[in-house]
């Protein structure tokens, strides 16, 4: 490797020199770039050809390690796989520094996840376990390493147990409070729909029959024209207004002018069923007929499924 392919970022004193250096790294002209977390952290985008990142020391904050890794674990890197190396010296201050990182990450994880309102933290996430492993590697006594691995496994299982208990409590809450209310609401809705279906089936005739403004129509074309006249009248009304214009199969036909604009056709029995009001005269009649049949069919299939009938 040529000497000019190895650079120290602190030699770039100005912004212009830094950008020139970064451009050489992006092109692969500089193969090794060394520097501090502050100099090579946020704002350095040279990830295109990076293949390995080496942590020569232990940072003081978990965020510093995240910033370092973010230089290579970054969108735009042309390599499918990269390597990150952590160098630890046994029987040195490294063990204490990794312990400090471990403790800091405990409290950060507690605050960010909201698992506990206490001032102490028992649950550990994967980042904490990683720092603890580094701390164990920095000690020469193999028993310390074995104890750390055992503690990490216990902590991991504790996290899983806590998550399982939380899920169980949530499911019990849903089963005891949420679902009974929801089931009762759906049962009431089914009963209302059943009554509307009975009304529809009792008043539906084989031949077309629709009442608009008190006038009985047995031709779809005439009913469509009359409904369009009513629609123009409702369009002149204030937003949010509605007007009952007739009936079909025992259900009231209501035209509404919603707040969001446009027009809606509602078939009203014990509850209302909305469909679109358009510019096509016969299209509106078709919407009324098909919408009602569709709703009846859906409710019947729902009830049959509920009772176990096919």
Short mmCIF file of C-alpha atoms in Angstrom, two decimals:
data_model
loop_
_atom_site.label_atom_id
_atom_site.label_comp_id
_atom_site.label_asym_id
_atom_site.label_seq_id
_atom_site.Cartn_x
_atom_site.Cartn_y
_atom_site.Cartn_z
CA UNK A 1 0.00 0.00 0.00
CA UNK A 2 1.38 3.37 -1.00
CA UNK A 3 1.89 6.06 1.68
CA UNK A 4 -0.39 8.51 -0.16
CA UNK A 5 -3.25 5.98 0.15
CA UNK A 6 -3.22 6.40 3.96
CA UNK A 7 -4.53 9.71 5.33
CA UNK A 8 -5.19 11.33 8.71
CA UNK A 9 -8.33 13.45 8.62
CA UNK A 10 -6.89 16.01 11.03
CA UNK A 11 -4.43 17.05 8.33
CA UNK A 12 -7.36 18.55 6.40
CA UNK A 13 -7.58 21.94 8.09
CA UNK A 14 -10.26 23.64 5.98
CA UNK A 15 -13.64 22.64 4.59
CA UNK A 16 -12.22 22.64 1.06
CA UNK A 17 -9.42 20.28 2.08
CA UNK A 18 -11.88 18.00 3.86
CA UNK A 19 -14.13 17.78 0.82
CA UNK A 20 -11.14 17.04 -1.43
CA UNK A 21 -10.08 14.29 0.97
CA UNK A 22 -13.60 12.81 1.07
CA UNK A 23 -13.74 12.80 -2.72
CA UNK A 24 -10.50 10.80 -2.85
CA UNK A 25 -11.98 8.28 -0.38
CA UNK A 26 -15.13 7.96 -2.48
CA UNK A 27 -13.04 7.30 -5.60
CA UNK A 28 -10.84 4.76 -3.81
CA UNK A 29 -7.67 6.85 -4.15
CA UNK A 30 -7.41 6.96 -0.34
CA UNK A 31 -7.73 3.42 1.04
CA UNK A 32 -7.26 4.09 4.77
CA UNK A 33 -8.65 7.12 6.61
CA UNK A 34 -7.98 7.63 10.31
CA UNK A 35 -9.41 10.17 12.72
CA UNK A 36 -11.43 10.90 15.85
CA UNK A 37 -15.16 10.44 16.34
CA UNK A 38 -15.70 14.21 16.23
CA UNK A 39 -13.87 14.60 12.92
CA UNK A 40 -15.29 11.48 11.26
CA UNK A 41 -18.82 11.49 12.67
CA UNK A 42 -21.91 13.35 11.47
CA UNK A 43 -21.55 14.89 8.03
CA UNK A 44 -18.92 12.54 6.60
CA UNK A 45 -20.41 10.67 3.63
CA UNK A 46 -17.69 8.50 2.13
CA UNK A 47 -19.43 5.12 2.39
CA UNK A 48 -19.37 4.11 -1.28
CA UNK A 49 -16.29 1.84 -1.21
CA UNK A 50 -15.80 1.26 2.56
CA UNK A 51 -15.27 -2.39 3.40
CA UNK A 52 -14.09 -2.32 7.05
CA UNK A 53 -14.35 -0.11 10.13
CA UNK A 54 -11.85 -0.42 13.01
CA UNK A 55 -12.64 0.90 16.52
CA UNK A 56 -9.18 1.51 17.97
CA UNK A 57 -10.47 2.83 21.31
CA UNK A 58 -13.61 2.80 23.43
CA UNK A 59 -15.88 5.84 23.06
CA UNK A 60 -17.39 7.57 26.06
CA UNK A 61 -21.03 7.52 24.89
CA UNK A 62 -23.16 4.84 23.18
CA UNK A 63 -24.16 7.45 20.60
CA UNK A 64 -20.49 7.82 19.63
CA UNK A 65 -20.29 4.14 18.73
CA UNK A 66 -23.51 4.44 16.77
CA UNK A 67 -22.11 7.43 14.87
CA UNK A 68 -18.93 5.54 14.05
CA UNK A 69 -20.80 2.50 12.73
CA UNK A 70 -23.07 4.80 10.75
CA UNK A 71 -20.15 5.81 8.53
CA UNK A 72 -20.07 2.33 6.95
CA UNK A 73 -23.53 0.90 7.71
CA UNK A 74 -25.07 3.41 5.37
CA UNK A 75 -27.17 3.55 2.22
CA UNK A 76 -24.98 3.95 -0.84
CA UNK A 77 -22.28 1.49 0.22
CA UNK A 78 -21.40 -0.58 -2.85
CA UNK A 79 -20.29 -3.63 -0.84
CA UNK A 80 -22.82 -6.35 0.06
CA UNK A 81 -20.93 -7.19 3.27
CA UNK A 82 -18.73 -5.06 5.52
CA UNK A 83 -16.65 -5.78 8.63
CA UNK A 84 -16.55 -3.90 11.94
CA UNK A 85 -13.63 -4.61 14.30
CA UNK A 86 -13.50 -3.76 18.02
CA UNK A 87 -10.01 -3.85 19.57
CA UNK A 88 -9.81 -4.64 23.28
CA UNK A 89 -6.68 -4.96 25.43
CA UNK A 90 -6.87 -7.28 28.42
CA UNK A 91 -6.10 -5.97 31.91
CA UNK A 92 -6.45 -2.34 30.86
CA UNK A 93 -8.88 0.53 31.31
CA UNK A 94 -10.92 -0.88 28.39
CA UNK A 95 -12.92 -3.08 30.79
CA UNK A 96 -14.04 -0.08 32.82
CA UNK A 97 -14.95 1.93 29.71
CA UNK A 98 -17.09 -0.87 28.31
CA UNK A 99 -18.78 -1.15 31.72
CA UNK A 100 -19.59 2.58 31.61
CA UNK A 101 -21.09 2.16 28.13
CA UNK A 102 -23.12 -0.79 29.36
CA UNK A 103 -24.60 1.20 32.26
CA UNK A 104 -25.39 4.21 30.09
CA UNK A 105 -27.12 2.07 27.49
CA UNK A 106 -29.25 0.46 30.24
CA UNK A 107 -30.82 3.78 31.18
CA UNK A 108 -31.09 4.98 27.59
CA UNK A 109 -32.97 1.81 26.64
CA UNK A 110 -35.24 2.15 29.67
CA UNK A 111 -36.21 5.70 28.75
CA UNK A 112 -36.62 5.05 25.02
CA UNK A 113 -38.71 1.87 25.40
CA UNK A 114 -40.75 3.04 28.41
CA UNK A 115 -40.66 -0.44 29.90
CA UNK A 116 -40.39 0.80 33.48
CA UNK A 117 -40.96 4.13 35.27
CA UNK A 118 -38.41 3.23 37.93
CA UNK A 119 -35.02 4.89 38.34
CA UNK A 120 -33.30 1.52 38.01
CA UNK A 121 -33.25 -0.72 34.97
CA UNK A 122 -33.38 -4.51 34.98
CA UNK A 123 -34.23 -5.30 31.34
CA UNK A 124 -31.37 -5.28 28.85
CA UNK A 125 -31.56 -4.97 25.11
CA UNK A 126 -29.16 -6.43 22.53
CA UNK A 127 -26.94 -3.35 22.53
CA UNK A 128 -26.39 -3.61 26.28
CA UNK A 129 -25.51 -7.28 25.98
CA UNK A 130 -22.97 -6.46 23.29
CA UNK A 131 -21.24 -3.90 25.52
CA UNK A 132 -21.22 -6.40 28.39
CA UNK A 133 -19.57 -8.98 26.15
CA UNK A 134 -16.86 -6.48 25.23
CA UNK A 135 -16.30 -5.78 28.91
CA UNK A 136 -15.91 -9.51 29.60
CA UNK A 137 -13.40 -9.90 26.77
CA UNK A 138 -11.29 -7.13 28.28
CA UNK A 139 -10.67 -9.16 31.44
CA UNK A 140 -8.13 -11.96 31.57
CA UNK A 141 -9.98 -14.17 34.08
CA UNK A 142 -12.01 -16.79 32.13
CA UNK A 143 -14.41 -17.15 35.06
CA UNK A 144 -15.44 -13.52 34.65
CA UNK A 145 -16.18 -14.15 30.99
CA UNK A 146 -18.22 -17.26 31.85
CA UNK A 147 -20.17 -15.36 34.51
CA UNK A 148 -20.85 -12.52 32.07
CA UNK A 149 -22.15 -14.93 29.44
CA UNK A 150 -24.40 -16.59 32.03
CA UNK A 151 -25.69 -13.21 33.25
CA UNK A 152 -26.39 -12.16 29.67
CA UNK A 153 -28.39 -15.32 29.02
CA UNK A 154 -30.38 -14.79 32.22
CA UNK A 155 -31.04 -11.18 31.27
CA UNK A 156 -32.11 -12.21 27.77
CA UNK A 157 -34.57 -14.75 29.17
CA UNK A 158 -35.82 -12.14 31.66
CA UNK A 159 -36.56 -9.77 28.78
CA UNK A 160 -38.45 -12.51 26.92
CA UNK A 161 -40.43 -13.38 30.06
CA UNK A 162 -41.32 -9.72 30.63
CA UNK A 163 -42.47 -9.38 27.01
CA UNK A 164 -44.56 -12.56 27.28
CA UNK A 165 -46.20 -11.39 30.51
CA UNK A 166 -46.97 -8.02 28.92
CA UNK A 167 -48.60 -9.72 25.94
CA UNK A 168 -50.63 -12.00 28.21
CA UNK A 169 -51.89 -9.03 30.23
CA UNK A 170 -52.82 -7.19 27.06
CA UNK A 171 -54.69 -10.20 25.68
CA UNK A 172 -56.57 -10.63 28.98
CA UNK A 173 -57.52 -6.96 28.89
CA UNK A 174 -58.80 -7.36 25.33
CA UNK A 175 -60.74 -10.53 26.19
CA UNK A 176 -62.33 -9.15 29.36
CA UNK A 177 -63.18 -5.59 28.26
CA UNK A 178 -62.65 -4.78 24.61
CA UNK A 179 -64.06 -7.82 22.83
CA UNK A 180 -67.29 -8.19 24.87
CA UNK A 181 -68.18 -4.58 24.06
CA UNK A 182 -67.32 -5.07 20.43
CA UNK A 183 -69.29 -8.33 20.21
CA UNK A 184 -72.33 -6.69 21.79
CA UNK A 185 -72.11 -3.81 19.33
CA UNK A 186 -71.87 -6.19 16.38
CA UNK A 187 -74.76 -8.31 17.69
CA UNK A 188 -76.91 -5.19 17.92
CA UNK A 189 -75.87 -4.19 14.40
CA UNK A 190 -76.81 -7.64 13.11
CA UNK A 191 -80.25 -7.41 14.74
CA UNK A 192 -80.85 -4.00 13.14
CA UNK A 193 -79.75 -5.26 9.74
CA UNK A 194 -81.98 -8.33 10.10
CA UNK A 195 -84.98 -6.10 10.67
CA UNK A 196 -84.13 -3.99 7.62
CA UNK A 197 -83.78 -7.16 5.56
CA UNK A 198 -87.22 -8.33 6.64
CA UNK A 199 -88.64 -4.94 5.69
CA UNK A 200 -86.94 -5.06 2.31
CA UNK A 201 -88.06 -8.62 1.55
CA UNK A 202 -91.65 -7.93 2.63
CA UNK A 203 -91.98 -4.85 0.38
CA UNK A 204 -89.84 -5.82 -2.61
CA UNK A 205 -91.88 -6.51 -5.75
CA UNK A 206 -90.88 -8.47 -8.84
CA UNK A 207 -91.55 -5.45 -11.03
CA UNK A 208 -89.77 -2.16 -10.47
CA UNK A 209 -91.55 0.18 -8.08
CA UNK A 210 -90.19 3.36 -6.50
CA UNK A 211 -91.88 6.37 -4.89
CA UNK A 212 -90.33 9.82 -5.53
CA UNK A 213 -91.92 12.92 -3.95
CA UNK A 214 -95.18 11.03 -3.40
CA UNK A 215 -95.38 9.89 -7.03
CA UNK A 216 -95.25 6.14 -7.77
CA UNK A 217 -92.93 5.15 -10.64
CA UNK A 218 -92.96 1.73 -12.27
CA UNK A 219 -90.40 2.73 -14.92
CA UNK A 220 -86.75 3.18 -14.03
CA UNK A 221 -86.30 6.00 -16.56
CA UNK A 222 -89.12 8.11 -15.09
CA UNK A 223 -87.93 7.45 -11.53
CA UNK A 224 -84.37 8.37 -12.52
CA UNK A 225 -85.45 11.69 -14.05
CA UNK A 226 -87.56 12.57 -11.04
CA UNK A 227 -84.73 11.65 -8.64
CA UNK A 228 -82.36 13.90 -10.58
CA UNK A 229 -84.78 16.83 -10.16
CA UNK A 230 -84.77 16.22 -6.41
CA UNK A 231 -80.99 16.04 -6.49
CA UNK A 232 -80.69 19.48 -8.10
CA UNK A 233 -82.94 20.86 -5.39
CA UNK A 234 -80.84 19.36 -2.60
CA UNK A 235 -77.63 20.64 -4.23
CA UNK A 236 -78.85 24.18 -3.61
CA UNK A 237 -79.25 23.49 0.10
CA UNK A 238 -76.58 24.17 2.73
CA UNK A 239 -73.70 21.76 3.29
CA UNK A 240 -74.64 19.03 5.74
CA UNK A 241 -78.32 19.15 4.77
CA UNK A 242 -80.44 16.10 3.93
CA UNK A 243 -83.87 15.60 2.42
CA UNK A 244 -86.18 12.55 2.26
CA UNK A 245 -87.32 12.28 -1.36
CA UNK A 246 -89.14 8.94 -1.51
CA UNK A 247 -89.05 5.24 -0.71
CA UNK A 248 -87.97 1.92 -2.20
CA UNK A 249 -88.93 -1.55 -0.92
CA UNK A 250 -90.12 -0.10 2.39
CA UNK A 251 -86.92 1.91 2.96
CA UNK A 252 -86.71 5.70 2.86
CA UNK A 253 -84.63 7.33 0.09
CA UNK A 254 -82.69 10.26 1.47
CA UNK A 255 -80.37 12.64 -0.38
CA UNK A 256 -77.58 14.18 1.71
CA UNK A 257 -75.00 16.86 1.05
CA UNK A 258 -71.94 15.92 3.16
CA UNK A 259 -69.42 18.39 4.49
CA UNK A 260 -66.73 17.09 2.12
CA UNK A 261 -68.81 18.05 -0.93
CA UNK A 262 -70.74 16.07 -3.51
CA UNK A 263 -73.94 14.14 -2.85
CA UNK A 264 -74.88 10.82 -1.27
CA UNK A 265 -77.93 8.58 -1.56
CA UNK A 266 -79.03 6.90 1.66
CA UNK A 267 -81.48 4.06 2.11
CA UNK A 268 -82.85 4.40 5.63
CA UNK A 269 -84.54 1.81 7.80
CA UNK A 270 -83.43 1.11 11.33
CA UNK A 271 -80.04 2.28 10.09
CA UNK A 272 -78.83 4.07 6.95
CA UNK A 273 -76.92 2.62 4.00
CA UNK A 274 -75.03 5.10 1.81
CA UNK A 275 -74.12 4.94 -1.85
CA UNK A 276 -72.87 7.48 -4.38
CA UNK A 277 -75.04 10.01 -6.19
CA UNK A 278 -73.69 10.63 -9.69
CA UNK A 279 -74.46 12.46 -12.92
CA UNK A 280 -76.01 9.39 -14.56
CA UNK A 281 -79.79 9.28 -14.02
CA UNK A 282 -80.19 5.52 -14.48
CA UNK A 283 -76.88 5.01 -12.67
CA UNK A 284 -78.37 6.39 -9.46
CA UNK A 285 -81.32 3.99 -9.67
CA UNK A 286 -78.92 1.10 -10.30
CA UNK A 287 -76.87 2.15 -7.25
CA UNK A 288 -79.99 2.02 -5.06
CA UNK A 289 -81.11 -1.41 -6.29
CA UNK A 290 -77.72 -3.09 -6.26
CA UNK A 291 -76.57 -1.49 -3.01
CA UNK A 292 -79.60 -2.74 -1.11
CA UNK A 293 -79.32 -6.27 -2.53
CA UNK A 294 -75.62 -6.32 -1.78
CA UNK A 295 -76.16 -5.27 1.84
CA UNK A 296 -78.88 -7.87 2.34
CA UNK A 297 -76.71 -10.60 0.85
CA UNK A 298 -73.72 -9.69 3.01
CA UNK A 299 -75.80 -9.65 6.19
CA UNK A 300 -77.46 -12.98 5.38
CA UNK A 301 -74.08 -14.63 4.77
CA UNK A 302 -72.80 -13.09 8.01
CA UNK A 303 -75.71 -14.51 10.00
CA UNK A 304 -75.43 -17.95 8.36
CA UNK A 305 -71.72 -18.08 9.18
CA UNK A 306 -72.44 -17.02 12.75
CA UNK A 307 -74.99 -19.82 13.24
CA UNK A 308 -72.82 -22.44 11.53
CA UNK A 309 -75.15 -22.86 8.56
CA UNK A 310 -73.88 -22.97 4.97
#
